[in-house]
Amino acid sequence: MARDARWSYSPNVRGRRPGNQARPRRAPRLPVAVAVLAATLGMAACGSASETAATASSAARSSVARSSAALVPAGGASADGGVGRCAASDLTVSLGPVSRLEGDQRERSVVLTNRSSRRCAVSGYPGASLVTQDGTAWDLERSPLVSPTRMVLAPGGTAHAALRYLPADTGVPGAFEATRILITPPDTTTPSTLTWDDGPLLDQSGATHPGTYLLALQPG
């Protein structure tokens, strides 16, 4: 193995003995305590920078979350956490016109109108129950096809929930002869009774996935 020339004795240098050979100077070493302190301060600085970056990142995420929570659909509805929910007495309930969907399915809107002089909020699903002349009731399923959204209704403002159903012929087996429908606004227990004027429906009151169901409220 080759020897380090800096620390080996050279016989070509006259008058030198190994014991008298000048040795190169070593760089001064920091005391152990000073080195440890410097390393500790460096780590603390890195930790402080990391914590600052993490705090800034967390604050940014919180700001985005708050901004996203303030977003609501258009159509006269706005988000306002200080507005109370609509009471049953604040709302007028009505049924919209009938429209035909794909196949035999039909749809009409359950409309809630704010008739009060103040703003109030609605969200989720109204309750809906079809009732026959003899009092037999069919509580309609709620579909997740529309995500529930909180809406603030100004005086005169409206929200609607789509009611989809399958019609049936009068007097045939499996027909649900509805004559009225009971609509209960969200977060209330007081129903409004409306006349059902679109004839009987295919009775799927015991079905797991019936073709008659209600969607969540939407603006307008």
mmCIF file with all atom_site columns, C-alpha atoms in Angstrom:
data_model
loop_
_atom_site.group_PDB
_atom_site.id
_atom_site.type_symbol
_atom_site.label_atom_id
_atom_site.label_alt_id
_atom_site.label_comp_id
_atom_site.label_asym_id
_atom_site.label_entity_id
_atom_site.label_seq_id
_atom_site.pdbx_PDB_ins_code
_atom_site.Cartn_x
_atom_site.Cartn_y
_atom_site.Cartn_z
_atom_site.occupancy
_atom_site.B_iso_or_equiv
_atom_site.pdbx_formal_charge
_atom_site.auth_seq_id
_atom_site.auth_comp_id
_atom_site.auth_asym_id
_atom_site.auth_atom_id
_atom_site.pdbx_PDB_model_num
ATOM 1   C CA . MET A 1 1   ? 0.000    0.000  0.000   1.00 0.00 ? 1   MET A CA 1
ATOM 2   C CA . ALA A 1 2   ? 1.416    3.474  -0.869  1.00 0.00 ? 2   ALA A CA 1
ATOM 3   C CA . ARG A 1 3   ? 2.360    5.584  2.143   1.00 0.00 ? 3   ARG A CA 1
ATOM 4   C CA . ASP A 1 4   ? 1.165    9.117  2.660   1.00 0.00 ? 4   ASP A CA 1
ATOM 5   C CA . ALA A 1 5   ? 4.008    11.437 1.493   1.00 0.00 ? 5   ALA A CA 1
ATOM 6   C CA . ARG A 1 6   ? 3.032    14.103 3.989   1.00 0.00 ? 6   ARG A CA 1
ATOM 7   C CA . TRP A 1 7   ? 3.863    11.936 6.944   1.00 0.00 ? 7   TRP A CA 1
ATOM 8   C CA . SER A 1 8   ? 6.749    9.709  5.602   1.00 0.00 ? 8   SER A CA 1
ATOM 9   C CA . TYR A 1 9   ? 10.539   10.252 6.103   1.00 0.00 ? 9   TYR A CA 1
ATOM 10  C CA . SER A 1 10  ? 12.412   11.000 2.859   1.00 0.00 ? 10  SER A CA 1
ATOM 11  C CA . PRO A 1 11  ? 16.076   9.809  2.787   1.00 0.00 ? 11  PRO A CA 1
ATOM 12  C CA . ASN A 1 12  ? 16.827   12.351 0.020   1.00 0.00 ? 12  ASN A CA 1
ATOM 13  C CA . VAL A 1 13  ? 16.597   15.235 2.464   1.00 0.00 ? 13  VAL A CA 1
ATOM 14  C CA . ARG A 1 14  ? 20.086   15.680 3.926   1.00 0.00 ? 14  ARG A CA 1
ATOM 15  C CA . GLY A 1 15  ? 20.563   16.244 7.626   1.00 0.00 ? 15  GLY A CA 1
ATOM 16  C CA . ARG A 1 16  ? 17.016   15.205 8.514   1.00 0.00 ? 16  ARG A CA 1
ATOM 17  C CA . ARG A 1 17  ? 16.179   12.473 10.951  1.00 0.00 ? 17  ARG A CA 1
ATOM 18  C CA . PRO A 1 18  ? 12.749   11.056 11.454  1.00 0.00 ? 18  PRO A CA 1
ATOM 19  C CA . GLY A 1 19  ? 12.553   12.557 14.876  1.00 0.00 ? 19  GLY A CA 1
ATOM 20  C CA . ASN A 1 20  ? 13.496   15.994 13.615  1.00 0.00 ? 20  ASN A CA 1
ATOM 21  C CA . GLN A 1 21  ? 11.214   16.009 10.582  1.00 0.00 ? 21  GLN A CA 1
ATOM 22  C CA . ALA A 1 22  ? 8.846    18.949 10.524  1.00 0.00 ? 22  ALA A CA 1
ATOM 23  C CA . ARG A 1 23  ? 5.252    17.899 10.525  1.00 0.00 ? 23  ARG A CA 1
ATOM 24  C CA . PRO A 1 24  ? 2.539    19.862 8.712   1.00 0.00 ? 24  PRO A CA 1
ATOM 25  C CA . ARG A 1 25  ? 0.109    21.770 10.864  1.00 0.00 ? 25  ARG A CA 1
ATOM 26  C CA . ARG A 1 26  ? -3.326   20.406 11.479  1.00 0.00 ? 26  ARG A CA 1
ATOM 27  C CA . ALA A 1 27  ? -6.360   22.633 11.338  1.00 0.00 ? 27  ALA A CA 1
ATOM 28  C CA . PRO A 1 28  ? -7.457   23.573 14.851  1.00 0.00 ? 28  PRO A CA 1
ATOM 29  C CA . ARG A 1 29  ? -10.313  21.483 16.147  1.00 0.00 ? 29  ARG A CA 1
ATOM 30  C CA . LEU A 1 30  ? -13.411  22.957 17.747  1.00 0.00 ? 30  LEU A CA 1
ATOM 31  C CA . PRO A 1 31  ? -14.000  21.852 21.287  1.00 0.00 ? 31  PRO A CA 1
ATOM 32  C CA . VAL A 1 32  ? -16.588  19.072 21.470  1.00 0.00 ? 32  VAL A CA 1
ATOM 33  C CA . ALA A 1 33  ? -19.054  21.234 23.354  1.00 0.00 ? 33  ALA A CA 1
ATOM 34  C CA . VAL A 1 34  ? -18.871  23.974 20.717  1.00 0.00 ? 34  VAL A CA 1
ATOM 35  C CA . ALA A 1 35  ? -19.428  21.439 17.892  1.00 0.00 ? 35  ALA A CA 1
ATOM 36  C CA . VAL A 1 36  ? -22.418  19.906 19.664  1.00 0.00 ? 36  VAL A CA 1
ATOM 37  C CA . LEU A 1 37  ? -23.889  23.346 20.278  1.00 0.00 ? 37  LEU A CA 1
ATOM 38  C CA . ALA A 1 38  ? -23.513  24.311 16.618  1.00 0.00 ? 38  ALA A CA 1
ATOM 39  C CA . ALA A 1 39  ? -25.186  21.084 15.480  1.00 0.00 ? 39  ALA A CA 1
ATOM 40  C CA . THR A 1 40  ? -28.023  21.601 17.962  1.00 0.00 ? 40  THR A CA 1
ATOM 41  C CA . LEU A 1 41  ? -28.618  25.165 16.773  1.00 0.00 ? 41  LEU A CA 1
ATOM 42  C CA . GLY A 1 42  ? -28.637  23.975 13.163  1.00 0.00 ? 42  GLY A CA 1
ATOM 43  C CA . MET A 1 43  ? -31.229  21.313 13.932  1.00 0.00 ? 43  MET A CA 1
ATOM 44  C CA . ALA A 1 44  ? -33.354  23.803 15.853  1.00 0.00 ? 44  ALA A CA 1
ATOM 45  C CA . ALA A 1 45  ? -33.225  26.213 12.913  1.00 0.00 ? 45  ALA A CA 1
ATOM 46  C CA . CYS A 1 46  ? -34.305  23.445 10.532  1.00 0.00 ? 46  CYS A CA 1
ATOM 47  C CA . GLY A 1 47  ? -37.095  22.408 12.910  1.00 0.00 ? 47  GLY A CA 1
ATOM 48  C CA . SER A 1 48  ? -38.261  26.002 13.224  1.00 0.00 ? 48  SER A CA 1
ATOM 49  C CA . ALA A 1 49  ? -38.323  26.396 9.454   1.00 0.00 ? 49  ALA A CA 1
ATOM 50  C CA . SER A 1 50  ? -40.233  23.108 9.058   1.00 0.00 ? 50  SER A CA 1
ATOM 51  C CA . GLU A 1 51  ? -42.763  24.087 11.727  1.00 0.00 ? 51  GLU A CA 1
ATOM 52  C CA . THR A 1 52  ? -43.243  27.490 10.084  1.00 0.00 ? 52  THR A CA 1
ATOM 53  C CA . ALA A 1 53  ? -43.795  25.877 6.674   1.00 0.00 ? 53  ALA A CA 1
ATOM 54  C CA . ALA A 1 54  ? -46.214  23.322 8.158   1.00 0.00 ? 54  ALA A CA 1
ATOM 55  C CA . THR A 1 55  ? -48.153  26.084 9.932   1.00 0.00 ? 55  THR A CA 1
ATOM 56  C CA . ALA A 1 56  ? -48.390  28.119 6.731   1.00 0.00 ? 56  ALA A CA 1
ATOM 57  C CA . SER A 1 57  ? -49.530  25.049 4.778   1.00 0.00 ? 57  SER A CA 1
ATOM 58  C CA . SER A 1 58  ? -52.180  24.232 7.396   1.00 0.00 ? 58  SER A CA 1
ATOM 59  C CA . ALA A 1 59  ? -53.449  27.812 7.350   1.00 0.00 ? 59  ALA A CA 1
ATOM 60  C CA . ALA A 1 60  ? -53.692  27.718 3.561   1.00 0.00 ? 60  ALA A CA 1
ATOM 61  C CA . ARG A 1 61  ? -55.688  24.474 3.663   1.00 0.00 ? 61  ARG A CA 1
ATOM 62  C CA . SER A 1 62  ? -58.041  25.913 6.286   1.00 0.00 ? 62  SER A CA 1
ATOM 63  C CA . SER A 1 63  ? -58.576  29.010 4.150   1.00 0.00 ? 63  SER A CA 1
ATOM 64  C CA . VAL A 1 64  ? -59.454  26.879 1.111   1.00 0.00 ? 64  VAL A CA 1
ATOM 65  C CA . ALA A 1 65  ? -61.854  24.782 3.203   1.00 0.00 ? 65  ALA A CA 1
ATOM 66  C CA . ARG A 1 66  ? -63.597  27.901 4.471   1.00 0.00 ? 66  ARG A CA 1
ATOM 67  C CA . SER A 1 67  ? -63.892  29.278 0.947   1.00 0.00 ? 67  SER A CA 1
ATOM 68  C CA . SER A 1 68  ? -65.305  25.973 -0.353  1.00 0.00 ? 68  SER A CA 1
ATOM 69  C CA . ALA A 1 69  ? -67.858  25.836 2.475   1.00 0.00 ? 69  ALA A CA 1
ATOM 70  C CA . ALA A 1 70  ? -69.184  29.240 1.399   1.00 0.00 ? 70  ALA A CA 1
ATOM 71  C CA . LEU A 1 71  ? -69.982  28.069 -2.133  1.00 0.00 ? 71  LEU A CA 1
ATOM 72  C CA . VAL A 1 72  ? -73.657  27.424 -2.901  1.00 0.00 ? 72  VAL A CA 1
ATOM 73  C CA . PRO A 1 73  ? -75.615  26.864 -6.118  1.00 0.00 ? 73  PRO A CA 1
ATOM 74  C CA . ALA A 1 74  ? -77.007  29.797 -8.067  1.00 0.00 ? 74  ALA A CA 1
ATOM 75  C CA . GLY A 1 75  ? -80.686  30.513 -8.423  1.00 0.00 ? 75  GLY A CA 1
ATOM 76  C CA . GLY A 1 76  ? -81.433  32.999 -5.677  1.00 0.00 ? 76  GLY A CA 1
ATOM 77  C CA . ALA A 1 77  ? -79.910  30.947 -2.858  1.00 0.00 ? 77  ALA A CA 1
ATOM 78  C CA . SER A 1 78  ? -76.928  32.024 -0.785  1.00 0.00 ? 78  SER A CA 1
ATOM 79  C CA . ALA A 1 79  ? -75.014  30.724 2.220   1.00 0.00 ? 79  ALA A CA 1
ATOM 80  C CA . ASP A 1 80  ? -75.422  32.597 5.485   1.00 0.00 ? 80  ASP A CA 1
ATOM 81  C CA . GLY A 1 81  ? -74.708  30.793 8.738   1.00 0.00 ? 81  GLY A CA 1
ATOM 82  C CA . GLY A 1 82  ? -76.666  33.410 10.709  1.00 0.00 ? 82  GLY A CA 1
ATOM 83  C CA . VAL A 1 83  ? -80.001  32.673 9.022   1.00 0.00 ? 83  VAL A CA 1
ATOM 84  C CA . GLY A 1 84  ? -82.356  30.321 10.838  1.00 0.00 ? 84  GLY A CA 1
ATOM 85  C CA . ARG A 1 85  ? -84.158  27.417 9.213   1.00 0.00 ? 85  ARG A CA 1
ATOM 86  C CA . CYS A 1 86  ? -87.578  27.857 7.644   1.00 0.00 ? 86  CYS A CA 1
ATOM 87  C CA . ALA A 1 87  ? -90.486  26.879 9.859   1.00 0.00 ? 87  ALA A CA 1
ATOM 88  C CA . ALA A 1 88  ? -93.507  25.171 8.337   1.00 0.00 ? 88  ALA A CA 1
ATOM 89  C CA . SER A 1 89  ? -95.449  28.412 8.779   1.00 0.00 ? 89  SER A CA 1
ATOM 90  C CA . ASP A 1 90  ? -92.834  30.261 6.655   1.00 0.00 ? 90  ASP A CA 1
ATOM 91  C CA . LEU A 1 91  ? -93.447  28.094 3.603   1.00 0.00 ? 91  LEU A CA 1
ATOM 92  C CA . THR A 1 92  ? -96.127  27.531 1.007   1.00 0.00 ? 92  THR A CA 1
ATOM 93  C CA . VAL A 1 93  ? -96.055  24.059 -0.569  1.00 0.00 ? 93  VAL A CA 1
ATOM 94  C CA . SER A 1 94  ? -97.220  23.376 -4.124  1.00 0.00 ? 94  SER A CA 1
ATOM 95  C CA . LEU A 1 95  ? -96.847  20.862 -6.967  1.00 0.00 ? 95  LEU A CA 1
ATOM 96  C CA . GLY A 1 96  ? -95.399  21.792 -10.349 1.00 0.00 ? 96  GLY A CA 1
ATOM 97  C CA . PRO A 1 97  ? -96.634  20.591 -13.754 1.00 0.00 ? 97  PRO A CA 1
ATOM 98  C CA . VAL A 1 98  ? -96.108  17.016 -14.952 1.00 0.00 ? 98  VAL A CA 1
ATOM 99  C CA . SER A 1 99  ? -93.274  16.222 -17.343 1.00 0.00 ? 99  SER A CA 1
ATOM 100 C CA . ARG A 1 100 ? -92.434  12.923 -19.018 1.00 0.00 ? 100 ARG A CA 1
ATOM 101 C CA . LEU A 1 101 ? -89.050  11.252 -18.585 1.00 0.00 ? 101 LEU A CA 1
ATOM 102 C CA . GLU A 1 102 ? -87.496  8.286  -20.330 1.00 0.00 ? 102 GLU A CA 1
ATOM 103 C CA . GLY A 1 103 ? -89.827  5.309  -20.623 1.00 0.00 ? 103 GLY A CA 1
ATOM 104 C CA . ASP A 1 104 ? -92.994  5.482  -18.553 1.00 0.00 ? 104 ASP A CA 1
ATOM 105 C CA . GLN A 1 105 ? -91.506  7.533  -15.707 1.00 0.00 ? 105 GLN A CA 1
ATOM 106 C CA . ARG A 1 106 ? -92.878  10.983 -14.989 1.00 0.00 ? 106 ARG A CA 1
ATOM 107 C CA . GLU A 1 107 ? -91.716  13.894 -12.864 1.00 0.00 ? 107 GLU A CA 1
ATOM 108 C CA . ARG A 1 108 ? -93.178  16.879 -11.123 1.00 0.00 ? 108 ARG A CA 1
ATOM 109 C CA . SER A 1 109 ? -91.683  19.352 -8.666  1.00 0.00 ? 109 SER A CA 1
ATOM 110 C CA . VAL A 1 110 ? -92.525  19.753 -5.001  1.00 0.00 ? 110 VAL A CA 1
ATOM 111 C CA . VAL A 1 111 ? -92.077  23.518 -4.595  1.00 0.00 ? 111 VAL A CA 1
ATOM 112 C CA . LEU A 1 112 ? -91.412  25.329 -1.299  1.00 0.00 ? 112 LEU A CA 1
ATOM 113 C CA . THR A 1 113 ? -91.932  29.109 -1.363  1.00 0.00 ? 113 THR A CA 1
ATOM 114 C CA . ASN A 1 114 ? -90.846  31.438 1.428   1.00 0.00 ? 114 ASN A CA 1
ATOM 115 C CA . ARG A 1 115 ? -93.982  33.424 2.187   1.00 0.00 ? 115 ARG A CA 1
ATOM 116 C CA . SER A 1 116 ? -92.574  35.152 5.281   1.00 0.00 ? 116 SER A CA 1
ATOM 117 C CA . SER A 1 117 ? -90.991  38.614 5.453   1.00 0.00 ? 117 SER A CA 1
ATOM 118 C CA . ARG A 1 118 ? -87.603  37.262 6.564   1.00 0.00 ? 118 ARG A CA 1
ATOM 119 C CA . ARG A 1 119 ? -84.913  35.104 5.041   1.00 0.00 ? 119 ARG A CA 1
ATOM 120 C CA . CYS A 1 120 ? -84.816  31.479 6.127   1.00 0.00 ? 120 CYS A CA 1
ATOM 121 C CA . ALA A 1 121 ? -82.836  28.367 5.227   1.00 0.00 ? 121 ALA A CA 1
ATOM 122 C CA . VAL A 1 122 ? -83.831  24.943 3.908   1.00 0.00 ? 122 VAL A CA 1
ATOM 123 C CA . SER A 1 123 ? -81.777  21.861 3.117   1.00 0.00 ? 123 SER A CA 1
ATOM 124 C CA . GLY A 1 124 ? -82.171  18.158 2.519   1.00 0.00 ? 124 GLY A CA 1
ATOM 125 C CA . TYR A 1 125 ? -85.421  16.425 1.642   1.00 0.00 ? 125 TYR A CA 1
ATOM 126 C CA . PRO A 1 126 ? -89.045  17.224 2.336   1.00 0.00 ? 126 PRO A CA 1
ATOM 127 C CA . GLY A 1 127 ? -91.131  14.330 3.530   1.00 0.00 ? 127 GLY A CA 1
ATOM 128 C CA . ALA A 1 128 ? -93.622  13.012 0.970   1.00 0.00 ? 128 ALA A CA 1
ATOM 129 C CA . SER A 1 129 ? -96.415  10.522 1.501   1.00 0.00 ? 129 SER A CA 1
ATOM 130 C CA . LEU A 1 130 ? -99.039  9.480  -1.059  1.00 0.00 ? 130 LEU A CA 1
ATOM 131 C CA . VAL A 1 131 ? -102.441 8.653  0.444   1.00 0.00 ? 131 VAL A CA 1
ATOM 132 C CA . THR A 1 132 ? -105.465 6.800  -0.977  1.00 0.00 ? 132 THR A CA 1
ATOM 133 C CA . GLN A 1 133 ? -109.121 7.585  -0.370  1.00 0.00 ? 133 GLN A CA 1
ATOM 134 C CA . ASP A 1 134 ? -109.310 4.984  2.413   1.00 0.00 ? 134 ASP A CA 1
ATOM 135 C CA . GLY A 1 135 ? -106.227 6.427  4.167   1.00 0.00 ? 135 GLY A CA 1
ATOM 136 C CA . THR A 1 136 ? -103.575 3.949  3.021   1.00 0.00 ? 136 THR A CA 1
ATOM 137 C CA . ALA A 1 137 ? -100.248 5.825  2.980   1.00 0.00 ? 137 ALA A CA 1
ATOM 138 C CA . TRP A 1 138 ? -97.064  5.274  0.973   1.00 0.00 ? 138 TRP A CA 1
ATOM 139 C CA . ASP A 1 139 ? -93.993  7.098  2.298   1.00 0.00 ? 139 ASP A CA 1
ATOM 140 C CA . LEU A 1 140 ? -91.748  7.819  -0.679  1.00 0.00 ? 140 LEU A CA 1
ATOM 141 C CA . GLU A 1 141 ? -88.091  6.835  -0.788  1.00 0.00 ? 141 GLU A CA 1
ATOM 142 C CA . ARG A 1 142 ? -85.357  9.503  -0.871  1.00 0.00 ? 142 ARG A CA 1
ATOM 143 C CA . SER A 1 143 ? -82.864  9.230  -3.707  1.00 0.00 ? 143 SER A CA 1
ATOM 144 C CA . PRO A 1 144 ? -79.154  10.208 -3.400  1.00 0.00 ? 144 PRO A CA 1
ATOM 145 C CA . LEU A 1 145 ? -78.993  11.324 -7.057  1.00 0.00 ? 145 LEU A CA 1
ATOM 146 C CA . VAL A 1 146 ? -78.884  14.959 -5.886  1.00 0.00 ? 146 VAL A CA 1
ATOM 147 C CA . SER A 1 147 ? -76.581  15.990 -3.028  1.00 0.00 ? 147 SER A CA 1
ATOM 148 C CA . PRO A 1 148 ? -78.341  17.986 -0.274  1.00 0.00 ? 148 PRO A CA 1
ATOM 149 C CA . THR A 1 149 ? -77.366  21.687 -0.198  1.00 0.00 ? 149 THR A CA 1
ATOM 150 C CA . ARG A 1 150 ? -78.196  24.386 2.323   1.00 0.00 ? 150 ARG A CA 1
ATOM 151 C CA . MET A 1 151 ? -80.100  27.248 0.720   1.00 0.00 ? 151 MET A CA 1
ATOM 152 C CA . VAL A 1 152 ? -81.174  30.608 2.077   1.00 0.00 ? 152 VAL A CA 1
ATOM 153 C CA . LEU A 1 153 ? -84.480  31.755 0.660   1.00 0.00 ? 153 LEU A CA 1
ATOM 154 C CA . ALA A 1 154 ? -85.294  35.437 0.473   1.00 0.00 ? 154 ALA A CA 1
ATOM 155 C CA . PRO A 1 155 ? -88.945  36.423 0.890   1.00 0.00 ? 155 PRO A CA 1
ATOM 156 C CA . GLY A 1 156 ? -90.697  34.992 -2.161  1.00 0.00 ? 156 GLY A CA 1
ATOM 157 C CA . GLY A 1 157 ? -87.739  32.719 -2.952  1.00 0.00 ? 157 GLY A CA 1
ATOM 158 C CA . THR A 1 158 ? -88.287  29.078 -3.872  1.00 0.00 ? 158 THR A CA 1
ATOM 159 C CA . ALA A 1 159 ? -86.633  25.669 -3.698  1.00 0.00 ? 159 ALA A CA 1
ATOM 160 C CA . HIS A 1 160 ? -87.914  22.496 -5.296  1.00 0.00 ? 160 HIS A CA 1
ATOM 161 C CA . ALA A 1 161 ? -87.531  18.740 -4.978  1.00 0.00 ? 161 ALA A CA 1
ATOM 162 C CA . ALA A 1 162 ? -88.141  16.520 -8.005  1.00 0.00 ? 162 ALA A CA 1
ATOM 163 C CA . LEU A 1 163 ? -90.728  13.772 -7.485  1.00 0.00 ? 163 LEU A CA 1
ATOM 164 C CA . ARG A 1 164 ? -90.301  10.933 -9.982  1.00 0.00 ? 164 ARG A CA 1
ATOM 165 C CA . TYR A 1 165 ? -92.950  8.227  -10.305 1.00 0.00 ? 165 TYR A CA 1
ATOM 166 C CA . LEU A 1 166 ? -94.378  5.438  -12.438 1.00 0.00 ? 166 LEU A CA 1
ATOM 167 C CA . PRO A 1 167 ? -98.048  5.839  -13.424 1.00 0.00 ? 167 PRO A CA 1
ATOM 168 C CA . ALA A 1 168 ? -100.547 2.991  -13.654 1.00 0.00 ? 168 ALA A CA 1
ATOM 169 C CA . ASP A 1 169 ? -103.969 2.501  -15.171 1.00 0.00 ? 169 ASP A CA 1
ATOM 170 C CA . THR A 1 170 ? -107.011 2.945  -12.992 1.00 0.00 ? 170 THR A CA 1
ATOM 171 C CA . GLY A 1 171 ? -108.473 -0.258 -11.567 1.00 0.00 ? 171 GLY A CA 1
ATOM 172 C CA . VAL A 1 172 ? -105.662 -2.601 -12.658 1.00 0.00 ? 172 VAL A CA 1
ATOM 173 C CA . PRO A 1 173 ? -103.971 -4.916 -10.146 1.00 0.00 ? 173 PRO A CA 1
ATOM 174 C CA . GLY A 1 174 ? -100.928 -3.269 -8.591  1.00 0.00 ? 174 GLY A CA 1
ATOM 175 C CA . ALA A 1 175 ? -102.233 0.288  -8.945  1.00 0.00 ? 175 ALA A CA 1
ATOM 176 C CA . PHE A 1 176 ? -101.905 2.649  -5.980  1.00 0.00 ? 176 PHE A CA 1
ATOM 177 C CA . GLU A 1 177 ? -104.974 4.880  -6.181  1.00 0.00 ? 177 GLU A CA 1
ATOM 178 C CA . ALA A 1 178 ? -103.538 8.058  -4.638  1.00 0.00 ? 178 ALA A CA 1
ATOM 179 C CA . THR A 1 179 ? -105.911 10.979 -4.146  1.00 0.00 ? 179 THR A CA 1
ATOM 180 C CA . ARG A 1 180 ? -103.685 13.293 -2.122  1.00 0.00 ? 180 ARG A CA 1
ATOM 181 C CA . ILE A 1 181 ? -100.060 13.805 -1.107  1.00 0.00 ? 181 ILE A CA 1
ATOM 182 C CA . LEU A 1 182 ? -98.707  15.020 2.224   1.00 0.00 ? 182 LEU A CA 1
ATOM 183 C CA . ILE A 1 183 ? -95.566  17.186 2.051   1.00 0.00 ? 183 ILE A CA 1
ATOM 184 C CA . THR A 1 184 ? -93.584  17.982 5.205   1.00 0.00 ? 184 THR A CA 1
ATOM 185 C CA . PRO A 1 185 ? -90.869  20.664 4.867   1.00 0.00 ? 185 PRO A CA 1
ATOM 186 C CA . PRO A 1 186 ? -87.374  19.685 6.106   1.00 0.00 ? 186 PRO A CA 1
ATOM 187 C CA . ASP A 1 187 ? -86.754  19.958 9.864   1.00 0.00 ? 187 ASP A CA 1
ATOM 188 C CA . THR A 1 188 ? -90.467  20.349 10.587  1.00 0.00 ? 188 THR A CA 1
ATOM 189 C CA . THR A 1 189 ? -93.283  18.016 11.623  1.00 0.00 ? 189 THR A CA 1
ATOM 190 C CA . THR A 1 190 ? -96.241  19.872 10.105  1.00 0.00 ? 190 THR A CA 1
ATOM 191 C CA . PRO A 1 191 ? -97.384  18.460 6.735   1.00 0.00 ? 191 PRO A CA 1
ATOM 192 C CA . SER A 1 192 ? -99.279  20.279 4.017   1.00 0.00 ? 192 SER A CA 1
ATOM 193 C CA . THR A 1 193 ? -101.984 18.250 2.261   1.00 0.00 ? 193 THR A CA 1
ATOM 194 C CA . LEU A 1 194 ? -102.228 18.664 -1.514  1.00 0.00 ? 194 LEU A CA 1
ATOM 195 C CA . THR A 1 195 ? -104.535 17.046 -4.048  1.00 0.00 ? 195 THR A CA 1
ATOM 196 C CA . TRP A 1 196 ? -102.898 14.359 -6.178  1.00 0.00 ? 196 TRP A CA 1
ATOM 197 C CA . ASP A 1 197 ? -104.405 14.884 -9.622  1.00 0.00 ? 197 ASP A CA 1
ATOM 198 C CA . ASP A 1 198 ? -102.270 12.674 -11.857 1.00 0.00 ? 198 ASP A CA 1
ATOM 199 C CA . GLY A 1 199 ? -104.083 9.380  -11.315 1.00 0.00 ? 199 GLY A CA 1
ATOM 200 C CA . PRO A 1 200 ? -102.876 6.078  -9.843  1.00 0.00 ? 200 PRO A CA 1
ATOM 201 C CA . LEU A 1 201 ? -99.252  4.995  -9.593  1.00 0.00 ? 201 LEU A CA 1
ATOM 202 C CA . LEU A 1 202 ? -97.616  1.613  -9.960  1.00 0.00 ? 202 LEU A CA 1
ATOM 203 C CA . ASP A 1 203 ? -97.607  0.295  -6.394  1.00 0.00 ? 203 ASP A CA 1
ATOM 204 C CA . GLN A 1 204 ? -93.958  -0.262 -5.438  1.00 0.00 ? 204 GLN A CA 1
ATOM 205 C CA . SER A 1 205 ? -94.350  0.649  -1.802  1.00 0.00 ? 205 SER A CA 1
ATOM 206 C CA . GLY A 1 206 ? -92.566  -2.538 -0.742  1.00 0.00 ? 206 GLY A CA 1
ATOM 207 C CA . ALA A 1 207 ? -89.830  -2.482 -3.427  1.00 0.00 ? 207 ALA A CA 1
ATOM 208 C CA . THR A 1 208 ? -86.133  -2.187 -2.555  1.00 0.00 ? 208 THR A CA 1
ATOM 209 C CA . HIS A 1 209 ? -85.448  0.145  -5.495  1.00 0.00 ? 209 HIS A CA 1
ATOM 210 C CA . PRO A 1 210 ? -88.813  1.623  -6.487  1.00 0.00 ? 210 PRO A CA 1
ATOM 211 C CA . GLY A 1 211 ? -89.299  3.722  -9.600  1.00 0.00 ? 211 GLY A CA 1
ATOM 212 C CA . THR A 1 212 ? -91.150  6.308  -7.498  1.00 0.00 ? 212 THR A CA 1
ATOM 213 C CA . TYR A 1 213 ? -88.892  8.457  -5.283  1.00 0.00 ? 213 TYR A CA 1
ATOM 214 C CA . LEU A 1 214 ? -87.995  11.985 -4.175  1.00 0.00 ? 214 LEU A CA 1
ATOM 215 C CA . LEU A 1 215 ? -84.761  13.916 -4.795  1.00 0.00 ? 215 LEU A CA 1
ATOM 216 C CA . ALA A 1 216 ? -83.123  16.477 -2.478  1.00 0.00 ? 216 ALA A CA 1
ATOM 217 C CA . LEU A 1 217 ? -84.129  20.129 -2.618  1.00 0.00 ? 217 LEU A CA 1
ATOM 218 C CA . GLN A 1 218 ? -82.487  22.350 -5.233  1.00 0.00 ? 218 GLN A CA 1
ATOM 219 C CA . PRO A 1 219 ? -82.617  26.135 -5.761  1.00 0.00 ? 219 PRO A CA 1
ATOM 220 C CA . GLY A 1 220 ? -85.434  27.610 -7.822  1.00 0.00 ? 220 GLY A CA 1
#
